[in-house]
């Protein structure tokens, strides 16, 4: 009982070996023990019934109380230790894996046992994706929302996809610099030497970054490091609490050596970004499903490829491959016509707006950030699109809806778009495409649209965050013809 309410600190594989002489980590060695009995069952073992939405295994203890067990999979029998007890459920971790699931694999990342960046690397990629489709269906069902068929799966590579990441920096009492991600359910910083989910150019920067941080005069002034990858340029943003001229000079030289643009985000309050040397032109291209022709006046414009610029503070879908699939799916579902007027809410830098503007008469884009609206306007001009009306708007409030709108696209943050959906439910707009990064708020908002007479005609799960329990979803709502 002495550990109740506390999470036992994870040990590295090397620590486990030195402590016991022989490595005995059933979770980390999942592939090696697949389908084998690795311990003797006893009355304290529990059976994992299913996965929770966050990827933890769900079981019942001997008294019938629900257990959420980290890194446990359906069909497994495990001995657990409770590290947090609550009134209605307990949170636990595996002490011993008695029987293993056929879907358990060996996590490829050596930091997986500790790092909180991923939470499903012990589950095969195919099983991860089945779980995400089931999670969307279940979250919708909790609100009484049903879909007619299994959602379409938009999937790509399981590793090497993340084009944006933020790593913490900490200096310990002995002066050693640590660089990495936070541990699961903790503020403890896990020192990492590699990260298989980063795009390779960013992953290659981890060792040079660590080495350079150790040479700084004032490493304790560095709070975090942000990595950004465009199609052909890289940027590293250093969050620095106080300016240091020598360290700035060193970062400039480091950027030149590693062919990376370096920016310093300095100051405690209202920090400003200063680029050291070359200012990057971060961009990405969209070239899937955009072969449409739009007639504007006396000109015919064909858009086969779009180039979108973005900055360090802009919203960016972190998986370029899945983002392209989502945009192509949006165009396929909406089936836009050259005479259509489309409203894009939470428009960002124009991810959906520009693709739509290539094949409709007009797009009205609304975004809460002035900086991103200005970026969207730049992207429209850069791509020769003069049919986008980009505006700043407060999307926590019901939007103004033009009666001539043919379709609405919304891609809100995790908090969802309840006020927007309440307003849309009263409209006569034919199609509404909702892109969501939180299935719970998506289900909540879907209820308003369904109560307003819409029906769900298409559903998709986008595996934007492979190796994690996070999922991106798309629902198309259509108003039946009268």
Coordinates of C-alpha atoms in Angstrom, one line a residue:
X1 CA 0.0 0.0 0.0
X2 CA 3.0 2.3 0.4
X3 CA 3.1 2.9 -3.4
X4 CA -0.6 3.7 -3.7
X5 CA -1.1 7.1 -5.4
X6 CA 2.5 7.0 -6.7
X7 CA 3.8 5.9 -10.1
X8 CA 6.9 3.8 -9.8
X9 CA 9.6 5.5 -11.8
X10 CA 10.4 3.7 -15.0
X11 CA 13.8 2.1 -15.4
X12 CA 15.8 2.0 -18.5
X13 CA 16.6 -1.4 -20.1
X14 CA 20.2 -1.1 -18.8
X15 CA 19.0 -0.5 -15.3
X16 CA 16.7 -3.5 -15.4
X17 CA 19.6 -5.7 -16.6
X18 CA 22.0 -4.4 -13.9
X19 CA 19.3 -4.8 -11.2
X20 CA 18.4 -8.4 -12.1
X21 CA 21.3 -9.7 -14.1
X22 CA 18.8 -10.7 -16.8
X23 CA 16.3 -8.5 -18.5
X24 CA 12.7 -9.3 -17.6
X25 CA 10.6 -6.6 -19.0
X26 CA 7.5 -8.3 -20.5
X27 CA 6.1 -5.0 -21.9
X28 CA 9.3 -4.0 -23.7
X29 CA 9.9 -7.6 -24.9
X30 CA 6.4 -8.0 -26.3
X31 CA 7.5 -9.4 -29.6
X32 CA 9.8 -12.0 -28.1
X33 CA 7.0 -13.4 -25.8
X34 CA 4.2 -13.2 -28.2
X35 CA 1.6 -15.9 -27.5
X36 CA 3.8 -17.4 -24.7
X37 CA 3.0 -17.8 -21.1
X38 CA 5.5 -15.7 -19.2
X39 CA 4.3 -16.0 -15.6
X40 CA 2.0 -18.1 -13.5
X41 CA -1.6 -16.9 -13.2
X42 CA -2.9 -16.3 -9.8
X43 CA -6.0 -14.8 -8.1
X44 CA -4.5 -11.3 -8.3
X45 CA -4.2 -11.3 -12.1
X46 CA -6.8 -9.6 -14.3
X47 CA -8.0 -10.0 -17.8
X48 CA -7.9 -7.0 -20.2
X49 CA -11.3 -6.7 -21.8
X50 CA -10.8 -3.9 -24.3
X51 CA -8.9 -0.6 -25.0
X52 CA -10.0 2.7 -23.6
X53 CA -10.1 5.6 -26.1
X54 CA -6.7 6.8 -24.8
X55 CA -5.1 3.4 -25.5
X56 CA -5.0 2.0 -22.0
X57 CA -6.3 -1.5 -21.3
X58 CA -9.6 -1.9 -19.3
X59 CA -10.0 -4.6 -16.8
X60 CA -12.1 -5.4 -13.6
X61 CA -10.5 -6.2 -10.3
X62 CA -11.8 -9.0 -8.0
X63 CA -14.3 -6.5 -6.4
X64 CA -15.6 -5.4 -9.8
X65 CA -13.9 -2.0 -9.9
X66 CA -12.7 -0.8 -13.2
X67 CA -8.9 -0.7 -13.8
X68 CA -7.2 1.3 -16.5
X69 CA -3.9 -0.4 -17.2
X70 CA -1.1 1.3 -19.1
X71 CA 0.3 -0.6 -22.1
X72 CA -2.0 -3.6 -21.6
X73 CA -3.9 -5.1 -24.6
X74 CA -7.2 -6.8 -25.0
X75 CA -7.0 -10.6 -24.5
X76 CA -4.0 -10.3 -22.2
X77 CA -3.8 -11.5 -18.6
X78 CA -1.7 -9.3 -16.4
X79 CA -0.6 -8.8 -12.8
X80 CA -0.9 -5.1 -12.0
X81 CA 0.2 -2.5 -9.5
X82 CA -2.2 0.4 -8.8
X83 CA -0.5 3.8 -8.8
X84 CA -3.6 6.0 -8.5
X85 CA -6.9 5.1 -6.8
X86 CA -10.1 7.0 -7.5
X87 CA -13.7 6.6 -6.4
X88 CA -15.0 4.9 -9.5
X89 CA -11.8 3.5 -11.0
X90 CA -8.1 2.8 -10.4
X91 CA -5.1 3.5 -12.7
X92 CA -2.5 0.8 -12.8
X93 CA 0.6 -0.5 -14.7
X94 CA 1.8 -3.9 -15.5
X95 CA 3.9 -5.8 -13.0
X96 CA 3.9 -9.1 -14.9
X97 CA 2.5 -10.1 -18.3
X98 CA 1.0 -13.5 -17.8
X99 CA -0.3 -14.0 -21.4
X100 CA 0.4 -11.8 -24.4
X101 CA -1.8 -10.6 -27.2
X102 CA -1.0 -11.6 -30.8
X103 CA -1.1 -7.8 -31.6
X104 CA 1.7 -7.0 -29.1
X105 CA 5.0 -6.0 -30.8
X106 CA 8.4 -4.9 -29.7
X107 CA 8.4 -1.1 -29.6
X108 CA 11.1 0.1 -32.0
X109 CA 12.0 3.2 -29.9
X110 CA 14.5 2.6 -27.1
X111 CA 12.9 5.4 -25.1
X112 CA 9.3 4.0 -25.3
X113 CA 9.2 2.7 -21.7
X114 CA 9.6 6.2 -20.4
X115 CA 8.9 8.8 -23.0
X116 CA 5.4 10.2 -23.2
X117 CA 5.6 11.2 -26.8
X118 CA 3.9 7.9 -28.0
X119 CA 1.6 5.6 -26.2
X120 CA 0.8 2.7 -28.6
X121 CA 4.1 1.5 -30.0
X122 CA 3.6 -1.8 -28.3
X123 CA 0.5 -2.4 -30.5
X124 CA 0.8 -3.4 -34.2
X125 CA 0.0 -0.6 -36.6
X126 CA -2.9 -2.5 -38.1
X127 CA -4.4 -3.0 -34.6
X128 CA -3.8 0.7 -33.7
X129 CA -5.9 1.7 -36.7
X130 CA -8.7 -0.8 -35.9
X131 CA -8.8 0.7 -32.4
X132 CA -9.1 4.3 -33.8
X133 CA -12.0 3.4 -36.1
X134 CA -13.7 1.7 -33.1
X135 CA -13.0 4.7 -30.9
X136 CA -14.7 7.1 -33.3
X137 CA -17.8 4.8 -33.6
X138 CA -17.9 4.4 -29.8
X139 CA -17.6 8.2 -29.1
X140 CA -20.4 8.9 -31.6
X141 CA -22.6 6.2 -30.1
X142 CA -22.2 7.7 -26.6
X143 CA -24.1 10.7 -27.9
X144 CA -26.6 8.5 -29.7
X145 CA -25.0 9.1 -33.1
X146 CA -24.7 6.2 -35.5
X147 CA -23.0 5.9 -38.9
X148 CA -24.2 3.5 -41.6
X149 CA -20.8 1.9 -42.4
X150 CA -17.3 1.6 -41.0
X151 CA -15.3 4.8 -41.5
X152 CA -12.9 5.1 -44.4
X153 CA -9.3 4.9 -43.1
X154 CA -6.7 7.4 -44.3
X155 CA -3.3 6.0 -43.5
X156 CA 0.3 6.3 -44.4
X157 CA 3.7 5.5 -42.9
X158 CA 3.8 4.6 -39.2
X159 CA 7.2 6.3 -38.6
X160 CA 9.2 9.2 -39.9
X161 CA 6.1 11.4 -40.4
X162 CA 6.2 14.2 -37.7
X163 CA 7.3 17.5 -39.2
X164 CA 6.9 19.6 -36.0
X165 CA 8.1 18.8 -32.5
X166 CA 8.9 20.6 -29.3
X167 CA 11.6 19.2 -27.0
X168 CA 12.2 20.3 -23.4
X169 CA 15.7 21.4 -22.2
X170 CA 16.8 21.0 -18.6
X171 CA 20.2 21.2 -16.8
X172 CA 20.6 19.0 -13.7
X173 CA 22.5 19.8 -10.5
X174 CA 25.7 18.4 -12.0
X175 CA 25.4 20.7 -15.0
X176 CA 24.4 18.0 -17.5
X177 CA 22.1 19.1 -20.3
X178 CA 19.0 17.0 -20.9
X179 CA 17.0 17.2 -24.2
X180 CA 13.8 15.3 -24.7
X181 CA 10.1 14.8 -24.1
X182 CA 8.1 14.6 -20.9
X183 CA 7.5 11.2 -19.3
X184 CA 3.9 9.8 -19.3
X185 CA 1.7 11.7 -16.8
X186 CA 4.7 13.6 -15.5
X187 CA 6.7 16.7 -15.8
X188 CA 9.9 14.7 -15.7
X189 CA 12.0 15.2 -18.8
X190 CA 13.1 12.0 -20.5
X191 CA 16.5 12.4 -22.2
X192 CA 16.3 11.0 -25.8
X193 CA 19.0 10.2 -28.3
X194 CA 16.6 9.3 -31.2
X195 CA 13.0 9.6 -32.2
X196 CA 11.6 7.4 -34.9
X197 CA 8.4 9.3 -35.5
X198 CA 10.2 12.5 -36.6
X199 CA 10.8 13.1 -40.3
X200 CA 14.4 12.0 -40.9
X201 CA 15.9 15.5 -41.4
X202 CA 14.6 16.5 -37.9
X203 CA 15.6 13.2 -36.3
X204 CA 19.2 13.8 -37.6
X205 CA 19.4 17.1 -35.7
X206 CA 18.9 15.5 -32.2
X207 CA 22.6 14.6 -31.7
X208 CA 24.0 17.9 -33.0
X209 CA 21.5 19.8 -30.8
X210 CA 22.4 17.9 -27.7
X211 CA 26.1 18.5 -28.3
X212 CA 25.7 22.2 -28.9
X213 CA 23.4 22.7 -25.9
X214 CA 26.3 21.4 -23.8
X215 CA 28.6 24.1 -25.1
X216 CA 26.3 27.1 -24.2
X217 CA 27.4 29.7 -21.6
X218 CA 23.8 29.8 -20.3
X219 CA 22.0 26.5 -21.0
X220 CA 19.7 27.1 -18.1
X221 CA 18.2 30.0 -19.9
X222 CA 16.9 27.6 -22.7
X223 CA 13.3 26.4 -21.9
X224 CA 12.6 24.4 -25.0
X225 CA 13.6 23.8 -28.6
X226 CA 11.0 23.6 -31.5
X227 CA 11.8 21.8 -34.7
X228 CA 10.1 22.6 -37.9
X229 CA 10.4 20.9 -41.4
X230 CA 9.1 22.4 -44.6
X231 CA 9.3 20.6 -47.9
X232 CA 12.9 21.8 -48.5
X233 CA 14.0 23.9 -45.4
X234 CA 14.4 23.2 -41.7
X235 CA 14.1 25.6 -38.8
X236 CA 15.0 25.4 -35.1
X237 CA 13.4 27.8 -32.7
X238 CA 15.2 28.3 -29.3
X239 CA 13.0 29.5 -26.5
X240 CA 15.5 31.6 -24.4
X241 CA 14.4 33.4 -21.3
X242 CA 17.3 35.9 -21.3
X243 CA 19.6 37.1 -24.2
X244 CA 23.2 36.0 -24.3
X245 CA 25.3 37.4 -27.1
X246 CA 27.9 34.6 -27.1
X247 CA 25.3 31.9 -27.2
X248 CA 23.5 33.7 -30.0
X249 CA 26.7 33.8 -32.0
X250 CA 27.2 30.1 -31.3
X251 CA 23.7 29.2 -32.5
X252 CA 24.2 31.2 -35.7
X253 CA 27.4 29.1 -36.4
X254 CA 25.6 25.9 -35.5
X255 CA 22.8 26.7 -38.0
X256 CA 25.3 27.4 -40.8
X257 CA 27.0 24.1 -40.1
X258 CA 23.8 22.1 -40.0
X259 CA 22.1 24.0 -42.8
X260 CA 19.3 25.0 -40.5
X261 CA 17.6 28.4 -40.0
X262 CA 17.8 29.3 -36.3
X263 CA 15.5 31.6 -34.5
X264 CA 15.7 32.9 -30.9
X265 CA 12.4 33.4 -29.1
X266 CA 13.6 35.6 -26.3
X267 CA 12.1 37.3 -23.2
X268 CA 9.9 36.1 -20.4
X269 CA 6.8 38.2 -21.3
X270 CA 5.7 38.7 -24.9
X271 CA 8.8 37.1 -26.4
X272 CA 9.9 38.2 -29.8
X273 CA 11.3 36.0 -32.5
X274 CA 14.7 37.0 -34.0
X275 CA 16.2 35.0 -36.8
X276 CA 19.9 34.5 -36.8
X277 CA 21.1 34.8 -40.3
X278 CA 18.8 33.5 -43.1
X279 CA 15.1 33.7 -42.6
X280 CA 13.5 30.5 -43.7
X281 CA 10.8 30.2 -46.4
X282 CA 8.9 27.3 -44.8
X283 CA 6.4 25.8 -47.2
X284 CA 4.6 22.6 -48.1
X285 CA 2.8 21.6 -51.3
X286 CA -0.6 20.1 -52.0
X287 CA -0.8 18.2 -55.2
X288 CA -3.4 15.5 -54.7
X289 CA -6.9 15.7 -56.1
X290 CA -6.5 19.3 -57.3
X291 CA -6.8 18.7 -61.0
X292 CA -9.8 21.1 -61.4
X293 CA -10.4 24.0 -63.7
X294 CA -12.0 27.2 -62.5
X295 CA -13.2 29.8 -65.1
X296 CA -12.7 33.3 -63.8
X297 CA -13.8 36.1 -66.2
X298 CA -11.9 35.5 -69.4
X299 CA -9.2 33.2 -67.8
X300 CA -9.1 29.5 -67.3
X301 CA -7.0 28.5 -64.3
X302 CA -5.9 25.0 -63.7
X303 CA -4.4 24.1 -60.3
X304 CA -2.2 21.0 -60.3
X305 CA -0.1 22.0 -57.3
X306 CA -0.4 24.5 -54.5
X307 CA 2.4 25.9 -52.4
X308 CA 1.5 27.0 -48.8
X309 CA 3.9 29.0 -46.7
X310 CA 3.7 28.9 -42.9
X311 CA 5.6 30.3 -39.9
X312 CA 6.7 29.0 -36.5
X313 CA 3.5 30.1 -34.7
X314 CA 1.0 28.9 -37.4
X315 CA -1.2 25.8 -37.1
X316 CA 0.3 23.0 -39.2
X317 CA -1.0 19.5 -39.6
X318 CA 2.1 17.5 -38.5
X319 CA 1.7 14.6 -41.0
X320 CA 2.2 15.9 -44.5
X321 CA 1.1 12.6 -46.2
X322 CA -2.2 12.3 -44.2
X323 CA -2.9 16.0 -44.7
X324 CA -2.8 15.6 -48.4
X325 CA -5.1 12.6 -48.1
X326 CA -7.5 14.7 -46.0
X327 CA -7.6 17.5 -48.5
X328 CA -8.2 15.2 -51.4
X329 CA -11.0 13.5 -49.5
X330 CA -12.6 16.8 -48.7
X331 CA -12.7 17.7 -52.4
X332 CA -14.1 14.3 -53.3
X333 CA -16.9 14.4 -50.7
X334 CA -17.8 18.0 -51.3
X335 CA -17.8 17.6 -55.1
X336 CA -17.4 21.4 -55.6
X337 CA -18.8 23.1 -58.6
X338 CA -17.4 26.1 -60.4
X339 CA -20.3 28.2 -59.3
X340 CA -20.1 27.3 -55.6
X341 CA -19.5 29.6 -52.6
X342 CA -17.8 27.8 -49.7
X343 CA -17.2 29.0 -46.2
X344 CA -14.0 27.7 -44.5
X345 CA -14.0 28.2 -40.7
X346 CA -10.9 27.8 -38.6
X347 CA -9.1 28.2 -41.9
X348 CA -5.5 28.5 -40.6
X349 CA -3.0 29.4 -43.4
X350 CA -5.4 28.1 -46.0
X351 CA -5.0 24.3 -46.0
X352 CA -8.5 23.7 -47.2
X353 CA -9.3 27.2 -48.5
X354 CA -6.7 27.2 -51.3
X355 CA -7.6 23.7 -52.5
X356 CA -11.3 24.7 -52.6
X357 CA -10.6 28.0 -54.3
X358 CA -9.0 26.2 -57.1
X359 CA -12.4 24.7 -58.1
X360 CA -15.2 27.0 -56.9
X361 CA -16.3 30.5 -57.6
X362 CA -15.6 31.9 -54.1
X363 CA -14.2 30.9 -50.7
X364 CA -14.8 32.9 -47.5
X365 CA -12.1 32.0 -45.0
X366 CA -12.5 32.9 -41.3
X367 CA -9.7 32.4 -38.8
X368 CA -9.2 33.7 -35.2
X369 CA -5.5 34.6 -35.7
X370 CA -4.6 37.8 -37.6
X371 CA -1.1 36.4 -38.3
X372 CA -2.6 33.3 -40.0
X373 CA -5.1 35.4 -41.9
X374 CA -2.3 37.5 -43.3
X375 CA -0.4 34.3 -44.2
X376 CA -3.5 32.9 -45.9
X377 CA -3.9 36.1 -47.9
X378 CA -0.2 35.8 -48.9
X379 CA -0.7 32.1 -49.9
X380 CA -3.7 33.0 -52.0
X381 CA -1.7 35.7 -53.9
X382 CA 1.3 33.4 -54.2
X383 CA -0.9 30.8 -55.9
X384 CA -2.7 33.3 -58.1
X385 CA -6.0 32.8 -56.4
X386 CA -8.1 36.0 -56.3
X387 CA -11.4 34.4 -55.2
X388 CA -10.6 34.0 -51.4
X389 CA -12.0 36.5 -48.9
X390 CA -10.0 35.9 -45.8
X391 CA -11.2 37.5 -42.5
X392 CA -10.4 37.5 -38.8
X393 CA -13.3 36.3 -36.7
X394 CA -14.2 35.1 -33.2
X395 CA -15.3 31.5 -33.8
X396 CA -16.4 31.0 -30.3
X397 CA -19.5 32.9 -31.4
X398 CA -22.1 31.9 -34.1
X399 CA -20.8 33.0 -37.5
X400 CA -22.6 35.1 -40.0
X401 CA -24.0 32.7 -42.7
X402 CA -24.6 33.9 -46.2
X403 CA -27.8 32.3 -47.6
X404 CA -26.0 31.7 -50.9
X405 CA -23.4 29.3 -49.3
X406 CA -23.2 25.8 -50.9
X407 CA -20.9 24.2 -48.3
X408 CA -19.1 24.8 -45.0
X409 CA -15.8 23.3 -43.9
X410 CA -14.7 23.6 -40.3
X411 CA -11.5 22.3 -38.7
X412 CA -11.6 23.5 -35.1
X413 CA -9.2 22.9 -32.2
X414 CA -9.9 20.1 -29.6
X415 CA -12.5 22.3 -27.9
X416 CA -14.7 21.8 -30.9
X417 CA -17.2 24.2 -32.5
X418 CA -20.4 24.0 -30.6
X419 CA -21.6 27.6 -31.1
X420 CA -20.8 27.2 -34.8
X421 CA -22.7 24.0 -35.1
X422 CA -25.8 25.3 -33.3
X423 CA -25.9 28.1 -35.9
X424 CA -25.3 25.8 -38.8
X425 CA -28.1 23.5 -37.6
X426 CA -30.6 26.3 -38.4
X427 CA -29.2 26.9 -41.8
X428 CA -30.2 25.5 -45.2
X429 CA -26.6 24.9 -46.3
X430 CA -26.4 21.7 -48.3
X431 CA -23.1 20.2 -47.1
X432 CA -21.0 20.6 -43.9
X433 CA -17.6 19.0 -43.6
X434 CA -16.4 18.7 -40.0
X435 CA -12.7 17.9 -39.5
X436 CA -11.9 17.1 -35.9
X437 CA -8.9 16.2 -33.7
X438 CA -11.1 15.2 -30.8
X439 CA -13.8 12.6 -31.3
X440 CA -15.6 13.5 -28.1
X441 CA -16.3 17.1 -29.1
X442 CA -17.0 16.0 -32.6
X443 CA -19.8 13.7 -31.3
X444 CA -21.1 16.5 -29.1
X445 CA -21.3 18.9 -32.0
X446 CA -22.7 16.3 -34.4
X447 CA -25.8 16.1 -32.2
X448 CA -26.7 19.7 -33.0
X449 CA -26.4 19.2 -36.7
X450 CA -28.4 16.0 -36.7
X451 CA -31.1 17.6 -34.6
X452 CA -31.2 20.4 -37.2
X453 CA -32.1 17.8 -39.9
X454 CA -28.7 16.9 -41.3
X455 CA -27.5 13.3 -41.7
X456 CA -24.1 11.8 -41.8
X457 CA -23.3 10.5 -45.3
X458 CA -19.5 10.0 -45.1
X459 CA -17.0 9.3 -42.2
X460 CA -13.3 8.8 -42.2
X461 CA -10.5 8.3 -39.6
X462 CA -7.2 9.9 -40.5
X463 CA -4.2 8.3 -38.8
X464 CA -2.5 11.6 -38.4
X465 CA -0.7 10.6 -35.2
X466 CA 0.5 7.0 -35.8
X467 CA 1.9 5.3 -32.6
X468 CA -0.4 7.4 -30.4
X469 CA -4.0 7.1 -29.4
X470 CA -4.9 10.5 -30.9
X471 CA -7.0 10.4 -34.0
X472 CA -8.2 12.8 -36.6
X473 CA -11.7 12.3 -38.0
X474 CA -13.8 13.7 -40.8
X475 CA -17.6 13.6 -41.0
X476 CA -19.7 14.9 -44.0
X477 CA -23.2 16.1 -43.0
X478 CA -25.8 16.7 -45.8
X479 CA -29.2 18.1 -45.7
X480 CA -31.7 15.8 -47.5
X481 CA -33.4 17.3 -50.6
X482 CA -37.0 18.2 -49.9

